[in-house]
XYZ file of C-alpha atoms in Angstrom:
540
model
C -52.360 -52.582 -25.300
C -48.908 -51.462 -26.422
C -49.219 -47.779 -27.345
C -45.646 -47.104 -28.402
C -44.282 -47.524 -31.910
C -40.846 -48.686 -30.733
C -42.316 -51.432 -28.555
C -44.614 -52.535 -31.365
C -41.701 -52.752 -33.789
C -39.650 -54.721 -31.273
C -42.567 -57.153 -30.905
C -42.860 -57.398 -34.699
C -39.131 -58.213 -34.924
C -39.665 -61.046 -32.430
C -42.724 -62.299 -34.322
C -41.448 -62.256 -37.919
C -37.639 -61.932 -37.560
C -36.827 -63.265 -41.018
C -39.250 -61.129 -42.999
C -37.903 -58.079 -44.799
C -38.247 -54.743 -42.977
C -36.329 -52.203 -45.090
C -35.261 -52.266 -48.752
C -33.311 -49.780 -50.848
C -31.937 -51.128 -54.099
C -29.646 -54.056 -53.311
C -29.695 -53.306 -49.571
C -32.169 -55.490 -47.675
C -32.576 -55.836 -43.921
C -34.751 -58.383 -42.156
C -36.663 -57.441 -39.049
C -34.022 -59.211 -36.940
C -31.249 -57.157 -38.561
C -33.224 -53.924 -38.513
C -34.043 -54.143 -34.821
C -30.478 -55.143 -33.882
C -28.919 -52.287 -35.848
C -31.305 -49.788 -34.256
C -30.472 -51.235 -30.821
C -26.741 -50.829 -31.457
C -27.277 -47.228 -32.466
C -29.372 -46.641 -29.333
C -26.463 -47.987 -27.280
C -24.114 -45.544 -29.019
C -26.456 -42.662 -28.231
C -26.580 -43.671 -24.578
C -22.793 -43.999 -24.427
C -22.496 -40.420 -25.708
C -24.638 -39.223 -22.802
C -28.072 -39.065 -24.430
C -31.043 -40.066 -22.335
C -34.852 -39.970 -22.393
C -36.128 -36.818 -24.068
C -32.858 -36.119 -25.892
C -33.317 -34.751 -29.410
C -31.627 -36.628 -32.282
C -31.380 -34.748 -35.572
C -31.764 -36.745 -38.805
C -30.110 -34.743 -41.601
C -30.464 -37.598 -44.047
C -31.842 -38.547 -47.417
C -34.221 -41.509 -47.654
C -32.156 -44.489 -46.548
C -32.153 -47.464 -44.182
C -30.090 -45.267 -41.846
C -32.978 -42.800 -41.618
C -35.313 -45.615 -40.532
C -32.738 -47.009 -38.075
C -32.011 -43.625 -36.496
C -35.710 -42.968 -36.026
C -36.152 -46.427 -34.455
C -33.051 -46.075 -32.241
C -34.169 -42.757 -30.779
C -37.662 -44.050 -30.029
C -36.213 -47.204 -28.459
C -34.426 -45.191 -25.771
C -37.343 -42.782 -25.189
C -35.501 -40.012 -27.027
C -37.016 -37.778 -29.715
C -36.037 -38.182 -33.397
C -36.007 -34.800 -35.169
C -36.549 -34.594 -38.919
C -34.269 -32.098 -40.683
C -34.917 -30.930 -44.237
C -31.875 -31.929 -46.297
C -32.352 -28.856 -48.483
C -31.636 -26.545 -45.552
C -28.500 -24.471 -45.821
C -26.432 -23.077 -42.957
C -28.812 -20.504 -41.493
C -31.917 -22.717 -41.642
C -29.994 -25.760 -40.432
C -28.445 -23.943 -37.493
C -31.826 -22.496 -36.537
C -33.623 -25.835 -36.517
C -30.943 -27.818 -34.665
C -30.566 -25.074 -32.071
C -34.334 -24.654 -31.702
C -34.699 -28.418 -31.220
C -31.894 -28.550 -28.600
C -30.267 -31.312 -30.656
C -27.812 -33.457 -28.718
C -26.912 -35.707 -31.654
C -27.060 -35.373 -35.430
C -26.863 -38.236 -37.900
C -26.044 -36.923 -41.389
C -25.021 -37.999 -44.868
C -21.442 -37.038 -45.704
C -22.593 -35.315 -48.911
C -24.233 -32.768 -46.559
C -21.225 -32.656 -44.256
C -19.858 -29.261 -45.243
C -22.948 -27.624 -43.774
C -22.658 -29.667 -40.593
C -19.002 -28.649 -40.304
C -19.986 -24.990 -40.335
C -22.930 -25.122 -37.917
C -21.858 -27.793 -35.411
C -19.493 -25.525 -33.426
C -22.450 -23.260 -32.625
C -24.744 -25.963 -31.198
C -24.356 -25.735 -27.431
C -26.039 -29.043 -26.549
C -24.377 -31.196 -29.213
C -22.746 -34.380 -27.890
C -22.474 -36.657 -30.913
C -22.113 -36.390 -34.688
C -22.578 -39.537 -36.791
C -21.636 -39.583 -40.485
C -23.350 -41.906 -42.957
C -20.959 -42.346 -45.873
C -22.547 -41.493 -49.219
C -19.475 -39.914 -50.782
C -16.908 -37.235 -50.030
C -17.728 -34.228 -47.898
C -18.000 -31.210 -50.232
C -14.896 -29.047 -50.119
C -13.125 -31.722 -48.021
C -14.488 -30.013 -44.916
C -13.239 -31.412 -41.633
C -15.808 -32.340 -38.996
C -14.177 -32.616 -35.609
C -15.175 -35.696 -33.658
C -17.662 -37.123 -36.172
C -18.137 -40.895 -35.855
C -18.593 -43.199 -38.843
C -22.063 -44.769 -38.729
C -21.103 -48.370 -39.476
C -18.038 -48.240 -37.231
C -20.181 -46.902 -34.418
C -22.702 -49.725 -34.788
C -19.958 -52.344 -34.856
C -18.460 -50.924 -31.661
C -21.586 -51.318 -29.533
C -23.645 -54.286 -28.393
C -27.419 -53.861 -28.815
C -28.918 -51.782 -26.033
C -31.286 -53.476 -23.634
C -34.926 -52.758 -24.351
C -36.533 -50.185 -22.072
C -40.137 -49.854 -20.993
C -42.030 -46.693 -21.939
C -43.187 -44.524 -19.056
C -46.152 -42.874 -20.771
C -44.623 -39.387 -20.804
C -42.785 -39.766 -24.125
C -43.115 -37.033 -26.746
C -43.084 -37.435 -30.508
C -42.137 -34.343 -32.492
C -42.097 -33.505 -36.177
C -40.785 -30.234 -37.546
C -43.065 -28.609 -40.073
C -41.666 -26.269 -42.702
C -44.649 -24.007 -42.131
C -46.305 -21.665 -44.593
C -45.176 -18.640 -42.594
C -42.215 -18.084 -40.310
C -39.484 -20.530 -39.384
C -40.078 -24.280 -38.920
C -41.716 -25.363 -35.682
C -41.644 -28.681 -33.876
C -45.169 -30.078 -33.517
C -45.354 -32.140 -30.314
C -47.659 -35.103 -29.719
C -48.096 -37.368 -26.682
C -46.409 -40.470 -28.087
C -48.947 -42.958 -26.747
C -51.865 -41.014 -28.282
C -49.933 -40.609 -31.529
C -49.365 -44.382 -31.718
C -52.996 -45.134 -30.840
C -54.200 -42.870 -33.647
C -52.378 -44.989 -36.242
C -53.316 -48.262 -34.543
C -56.962 -47.376 -35.066
C -56.700 -45.518 -38.369
C -54.171 -47.404 -40.479
C -55.481 -51.024 -40.496
C -58.814 -50.064 -42.147
C -56.831 -48.413 -44.950
C -55.340 -51.798 -45.841
C -58.534 -53.798 -45.317
C -58.002 -54.933 -41.723
C -59.914 -54.383 -38.513
C -58.242 -52.188 -35.871
C -56.666 -54.559 -33.321
C -58.404 -54.956 -29.965
C -55.081 -55.439 -28.186
C -51.393 -56.126 -28.756
C -51.983 -59.871 -28.959
C -54.502 -59.410 -31.765
C -52.111 -57.143 -33.646
C -49.197 -59.574 -33.399
C -51.467 -62.467 -34.339
C -52.391 -60.567 -37.512
C -48.696 -59.926 -38.176
C -47.885 -63.619 -37.665
C -50.743 -64.640 -39.964
C -49.216 -62.650 -42.793
C -46.297 -65.114 -42.906
C -48.472 -67.187 -45.242
C -50.007 -64.217 -47.085
C -48.480 -61.802 -49.582
C -46.422 -59.406 -47.462
C -47.460 -55.842 -46.806
C -44.934 -53.823 -48.799
C -45.133 -50.041 -48.599
C -43.174 -47.354 -50.397
C -42.827 -43.638 -49.792
C -42.115 -41.638 -52.927
C -41.640 -38.345 -51.002
C -38.861 -37.872 -48.434
C -39.129 -39.496 -45.017
C -38.195 -36.114 -43.549
C -41.830 -35.092 -44.093
C -44.772 -36.492 -42.157
C -46.646 -37.976 -45.126
C -43.689 -40.105 -46.165
C -42.503 -41.044 -42.687
C -45.834 -41.815 -41.033
C -47.690 -43.499 -43.890
C -44.774 -44.925 -45.841
C -42.704 -46.277 -42.954
C -43.967 -46.001 -39.381
C -47.542 -47.277 -39.824
C -46.670 -50.160 -42.203
C -43.893 -51.252 -39.802
C -46.511 -51.478 -37.062
C -48.246 -54.185 -39.123
C -44.994 -56.029 -39.850
C -44.715 -54.452 -43.286
C -41.611 -53.742 -45.305
C -40.602 -50.205 -46.264
C -39.180 -49.809 -49.768
C -37.085 -46.720 -50.511
C -36.128 -45.369 -53.920
C -32.452 -44.885 -54.711
C -32.738 -41.635 -56.654
C -33.039 -38.467 -54.570
C -35.647 -36.913 -56.790
C -38.760 -38.328 -58.410
C -37.895 -40.626 -61.297
C -41.241 -42.011 -62.419
C -39.768 -44.922 -64.352
C -37.601 -45.942 -61.388
C -40.656 -45.783 -59.136
C -42.791 -48.046 -61.316
C -39.854 -50.409 -61.846
C -39.437 -50.652 -58.065
C -43.158 -51.163 -57.447
C -43.129 -54.071 -59.929
C -39.879 -55.625 -58.636
C -40.657 -55.396 -54.915
C -44.409 -56.059 -55.304
C -45.377 -52.857 -53.557
C -48.940 -52.910 -52.215
C -49.194 -49.432 -50.712
C -47.656 -46.330 -52.309
C -47.446 -42.871 -50.721
C -47.295 -39.761 -52.928
C -48.047 -36.041 -52.613
C -50.753 -34.864 -54.992
C -50.405 -33.887 -58.619
C -46.710 -33.050 -58.281
C -46.080 -36.801 -58.047
C -49.190 -38.210 -59.703
C -48.880 -36.410 -63.029
C -45.312 -37.644 -63.782
C -46.339 -41.157 -62.706
C -49.327 -41.040 -65.046
C -47.174 -39.738 -67.890
C -44.771 -42.659 -67.444
C -47.640 -45.161 -67.614
C -49.005 -43.528 -70.741
C -45.593 -43.510 -72.403
C -44.859 -47.145 -71.506
C -48.068 -49.186 -71.942
C -47.701 -52.693 -70.524
C -44.056 -52.225 -69.498
C -44.545 -52.994 -65.799
C -46.615 -55.604 -64.002
C -48.320 -53.454 -61.370
C -51.163 -55.764 -60.358
C -49.709 -55.833 -56.824
C -50.530 -52.180 -56.143
C -53.761 -51.787 -54.226
C -53.567 -48.497 -52.329
C -52.203 -45.052 -53.172
C -52.264 -42.518 -50.348
C -51.736 -38.812 -50.962
C -51.656 -35.897 -48.560
C -50.315 -32.382 -48.452
C -51.117 -31.091 -51.951
C -53.935 -30.888 -54.482
C -54.724 -34.157 -56.292
C -56.896 -33.607 -59.371
C -59.879 -35.840 -59.967
C -58.964 -36.203 -63.641
C -55.504 -37.515 -62.737
C -56.938 -39.951 -60.190
C -59.346 -41.308 -62.800
C -56.584 -41.723 -65.361
C -54.373 -43.611 -62.888
C -57.236 -45.945 -62.008
C -57.841 -46.576 -65.709
C -54.283 -47.943 -65.890
C -54.520 -49.697 -62.489
C -58.132 -50.884 -62.186
C -57.687 -52.525 -58.754
C -56.269 -49.338 -57.236
C -57.941 -47.367 -54.451
C -56.768 -43.789 -53.973
C -57.014 -42.235 -50.512
C -56.619 -38.457 -50.678
C -56.129 -37.262 -47.094
C -56.786 -33.750 -45.869
C -54.288 -33.064 -43.136
C -51.057 -31.498 -42.017
C -48.396 -32.008 -39.387
C -50.882 -30.459 -36.962
C -53.568 -33.099 -37.554
C -55.825 -34.961 -39.997
C -59.230 -33.558 -40.913
C -60.847 -35.572 -43.698
C -60.434 -37.848 -46.665
C -61.633 -38.635 -50.154
C -61.616 -42.224 -51.414
C -61.767 -43.198 -55.075
C -61.698 -46.467 -57.000
C -63.126 -47.653 -60.303
C -66.599 -47.929 -58.761
C -66.652 -44.455 -57.194
C -68.947 -41.878 -58.846
C -67.218 -38.842 -60.324
C -66.364 -36.217 -57.723
C -64.915 -32.750 -57.722
C -61.308 -32.075 -56.845
C -60.678 -30.927 -53.261
C -63.941 -32.346 -51.913
C -63.460 -34.323 -48.696
C -65.604 -36.189 -46.207
C -64.946 -34.521 -42.870
C -63.680 -36.805 -40.137
C -66.137 -37.170 -37.218
C -63.935 -34.963 -35.032
C -63.484 -32.129 -37.540
C -65.542 -28.982 -38.018
C -65.382 -25.672 -39.891
C -65.617 -22.497 -37.805
C -65.966 -18.803 -38.516
C -63.395 -16.433 -37.020
C -65.709 -15.736 -34.066
C -66.056 -19.442 -33.207
C -69.398 -20.108 -34.880
C -69.759 -23.439 -36.673
C -70.281 -22.956 -40.415
C -73.683 -24.192 -41.577
C -73.672 -26.699 -44.475
C -74.760 -25.148 -47.740
C -74.305 -21.575 -46.499
C -71.452 -20.839 -48.953
C -69.626 -19.167 -46.040
C -65.853 -19.627 -45.809
C -64.421 -20.802 -42.501
C -61.376 -22.361 -40.847
C -61.033 -26.146 -40.769
C -60.451 -27.509 -37.258
C -59.417 -30.988 -36.151
C -60.692 -32.144 -32.785
C -59.258 -35.673 -32.839
C -55.561 -36.189 -32.210
C -54.571 -32.634 -31.238
C -50.889 -31.829 -30.647
C -49.646 -30.599 -27.286
C -48.280 -27.535 -29.041
C -45.230 -26.186 -30.844
C -41.896 -26.786 -29.155
C -40.743 -23.658 -27.314
C -43.411 -21.443 -28.930
C -46.331 -20.932 -26.531
C -47.628 -17.912 -28.441
C -48.053 -19.743 -31.749
C -49.316 -22.807 -29.874
C -52.100 -20.735 -28.320
C -53.165 -19.449 -31.765
C -53.169 -22.859 -33.459
C -54.362 -25.218 -30.728
C -57.323 -23.787 -28.857
C -60.699 -24.556 -27.362
C -64.062 -23.869 -28.967
C -67.169 -24.601 -26.900
C -65.111 -26.620 -24.441
C -63.491 -28.842 -27.098
C -59.812 -28.554 -27.999
C -59.066 -28.217 -31.723
C -56.110 -27.771 -34.051
C -56.404 -24.934 -36.617
C -53.635 -25.523 -39.200
C -54.825 -22.629 -41.380
C -56.870 -24.365 -44.081
C -59.954 -22.513 -45.316
C -63.044 -24.250 -46.648
C -66.779 -24.242 -47.277
C -69.187 -26.953 -46.168
C -71.519 -28.205 -48.900
C -75.182 -28.933 -48.250
C -74.401 -32.677 -48.058
C -71.770 -32.065 -45.367
C -68.716 -32.572 -47.566
C -65.892 -30.111 -47.260
C -64.738 -27.971 -50.188
C -61.110 -27.123 -49.507
C -60.098 -23.661 -50.736
C -56.511 -23.373 -49.525
C -54.266 -22.133 -46.790
C -55.441 -18.810 -45.369
C -51.908 -17.417 -45.203
C -51.671 -17.720 -49.011
C -54.983 -16.000 -49.662
C -54.747 -13.122 -52.177
C -56.767 -9.958 -51.509
C -57.394 -8.292 -54.843
C -59.709 -5.292 -54.894
C -61.356 -6.495 -51.687
C -62.071 -9.965 -53.064
C -60.377 -13.039 -51.597
C -58.745 -15.522 -53.944
C -57.346 -18.863 -52.761
C -54.421 -19.876 -54.994
C -55.182 -23.595 -54.952
C -58.532 -23.306 -56.731
C -56.985 -21.139 -59.475
C -54.074 -23.569 -59.830
C -56.536 -26.399 -60.273
C -58.400 -24.464 -62.976
C -55.155 -23.787 -64.857
C -54.249 -27.477 -64.763
C -57.485 -28.308 -66.540
C -55.849 -27.135 -69.745
C -54.373 -30.291 -71.328
C -51.013 -28.623 -71.979
C -50.445 -27.611 -68.335
C -48.644 -30.086 -66.085
C -48.276 -27.839 -63.036
C -49.014 -24.297 -61.865
C -48.610 -21.986 -58.877
C -50.699 -18.875 -58.305
C -49.873 -15.922 -56.049
C -50.385 -12.203 -55.668
C -48.037 -9.376 -56.649
C -48.436 -5.717 -55.636
C -50.853 -3.688 -57.713
C -51.424 0.073 -57.360
C -55.125 -0.145 -58.091
C -56.205 -3.467 -56.535
C -53.629 -3.890 -53.769
C -52.633 -7.226 -55.278
C -53.234 -8.800 -58.652
C -53.399 -12.529 -59.332
C -50.550 -13.982 -61.421
C -49.164 -17.453 -62.083
C -46.270 -19.544 -63.262
C -47.011 -22.748 -65.169
C -45.085 -25.605 -66.755
C -46.194 -27.454 -69.873
C -46.046 -31.020 -71.127
C -43.043 -31.880 -73.300
C -43.470 -30.370 -76.758
C -46.670 -28.537 -75.824
C -47.235 -24.883 -76.642
C -50.031 -22.579 -75.540
C -50.317 -18.816 -75.343
C -50.972 -16.804 -72.213
C -54.409 -15.623 -73.288
C -55.609 -19.196 -73.738
C -54.452 -20.166 -70.251
C -56.210 -17.184 -68.708
C -59.362 -17.984 -70.692
C -59.284 -21.534 -69.294
C -59.584 -20.150 -65.769
C -62.452 -17.867 -66.837
C -64.339 -20.984 -67.956
C -64.354 -22.367 -64.422
C -64.066 -19.489 -61.941
C -65.274 -15.950 -61.352
C -63.439 -13.375 -63.448
C -61.650 -11.694 -60.542
C -59.932 -15.024 -59.725
C -58.308 -15.401 -63.131
C -54.600 -14.516 -63.304
C -53.738 -11.268 -65.058
C -50.489 -12.822 -66.276
C -49.088 -16.345 -66.638
C -45.378 -16.961 -67.069
C -44.421 -20.377 -68.482
C -41.365 -21.911 -66.769
C -39.443 -25.097 -67.432
C -40.495 -26.528 -64.093
C -42.794 -25.166 -61.423
C -40.766 -24.941 -58.188
C -41.708 -27.384 -55.454
C -40.053 -28.899 -52.410
C -39.041 -32.592 -52.545
C -42.312 -33.521 -50.821
C -44.307 -31.862 -53.624
C -45.397 -28.823 -51.657
C -45.492 -25.461 -53.378
C -42.425 -23.198 -53.242
C -44.188 -19.853 -53.605
C -41.149 -17.619 -52.876
C -39.184 -19.176 -55.753
C -42.231 -19.029 -58.029
C -42.615 -15.341 -57.258
C -38.921 -14.738 -58.008
C -39.249 -16.537 -61.354
C -42.246 -14.410 -62.260
C -40.591 -11.148 -61.212
C -37.501 -11.988 -63.256
C -39.716 -12.351 -66.300
C -41.600 -9.082 -65.834
């Protein structure tokens, strides 16, 4: 069995060379073109002195070039490194230096930052510029190669056989501290998706490579598998579920042209490209998408869409239900996981009984443990740490201390502890409370922001909310929030606080709620608590 994404994609390109692999607006590449372009880029990397294990930074917006750079690095047994395009000089220099980057592929609109940090990267051998406009400030980047010129100047590299020691690494922004590279054995990482992704799209996991490629070939006569990632590919949810896994099945990856969420553009693209599988990140994406459907009844033919996958942020049951009301054939898979591993899921369609938000069926390899290593008993109401015992990373790149804290053995079994806290209900389902590092201690009571945020969003005027603690002389910390409202909506602070009191214990309700134009979030929909706190403090 082929247990290497690059080899699978090469086999797919041989099997369905004329099917579409990557789409962004008017740009369309077949599998033949996609594989050849990635092979040319791999040849350019090798010519610059990169070899197996070399780290290739991708400082790029969603684009075909992002997909090709990822593919090219994997082809030559190198390691593609995701780089957050929002990072400024200090963060960018830290990540590229920490990753030991030997090459960086970047959009020219980000080039001024590259110009400033590149001279300080000791291992750097190659800079490749993808032209998306002028470099801000007309900064000069010594030795940078133009992407298309570089591809044209190299013949496709010969395919190489994997050796079984390849590493896949994804940098996580982390809830505390600087970003860390999470390392996986590449063959185990590939196998995880080979077994887990096909059932999501209604297929049996393949018994071997021949069965997989036979299924890919069979889809020549069927409607193609078309997937789209609404969040950035620089984050695991978008990259793994919106590009890498669908490619494994011969699917096409559709990318939006706007660099922020434009709900109308997204639905227009779903309808035009006949997207079957859409990746989002919780309410931050789902609520604007729902609002667009409600404001434009019947505008788009969306009967192609069958699966919506979300991970990484809270996804309210009410919003799921409303989306399914508009798209009755839709199944929503809400995945509990992080860069450090997957732990559970919640599936919903029009036939699913009503369920509470943040309730997940634990995966067979996941458990909830107390701090002293005792497994939490279902129905005990005790809070514990969620642990994944399935695909467990090797560790964090160059950080053995944090690796030892996060990836450790309990009763002889190795687990990943990303930091999520939860209870286990009497029926065995998991009630997710939030990330332990965000927990607010107020007067000795623990408050998890996510459950308070969810309560605030139950008010019909609230479109988004973030909850956090601020210093308090009496209680140590007091619970406060920022919230954004639907267009034209008005609601007073007391009403919002009363809404939380209706659903949660009194000590969990925010003492103050500041309404902002837009709750701050990263492009992948994850909460930006430092900015939220600054907005609140500026209002006080």
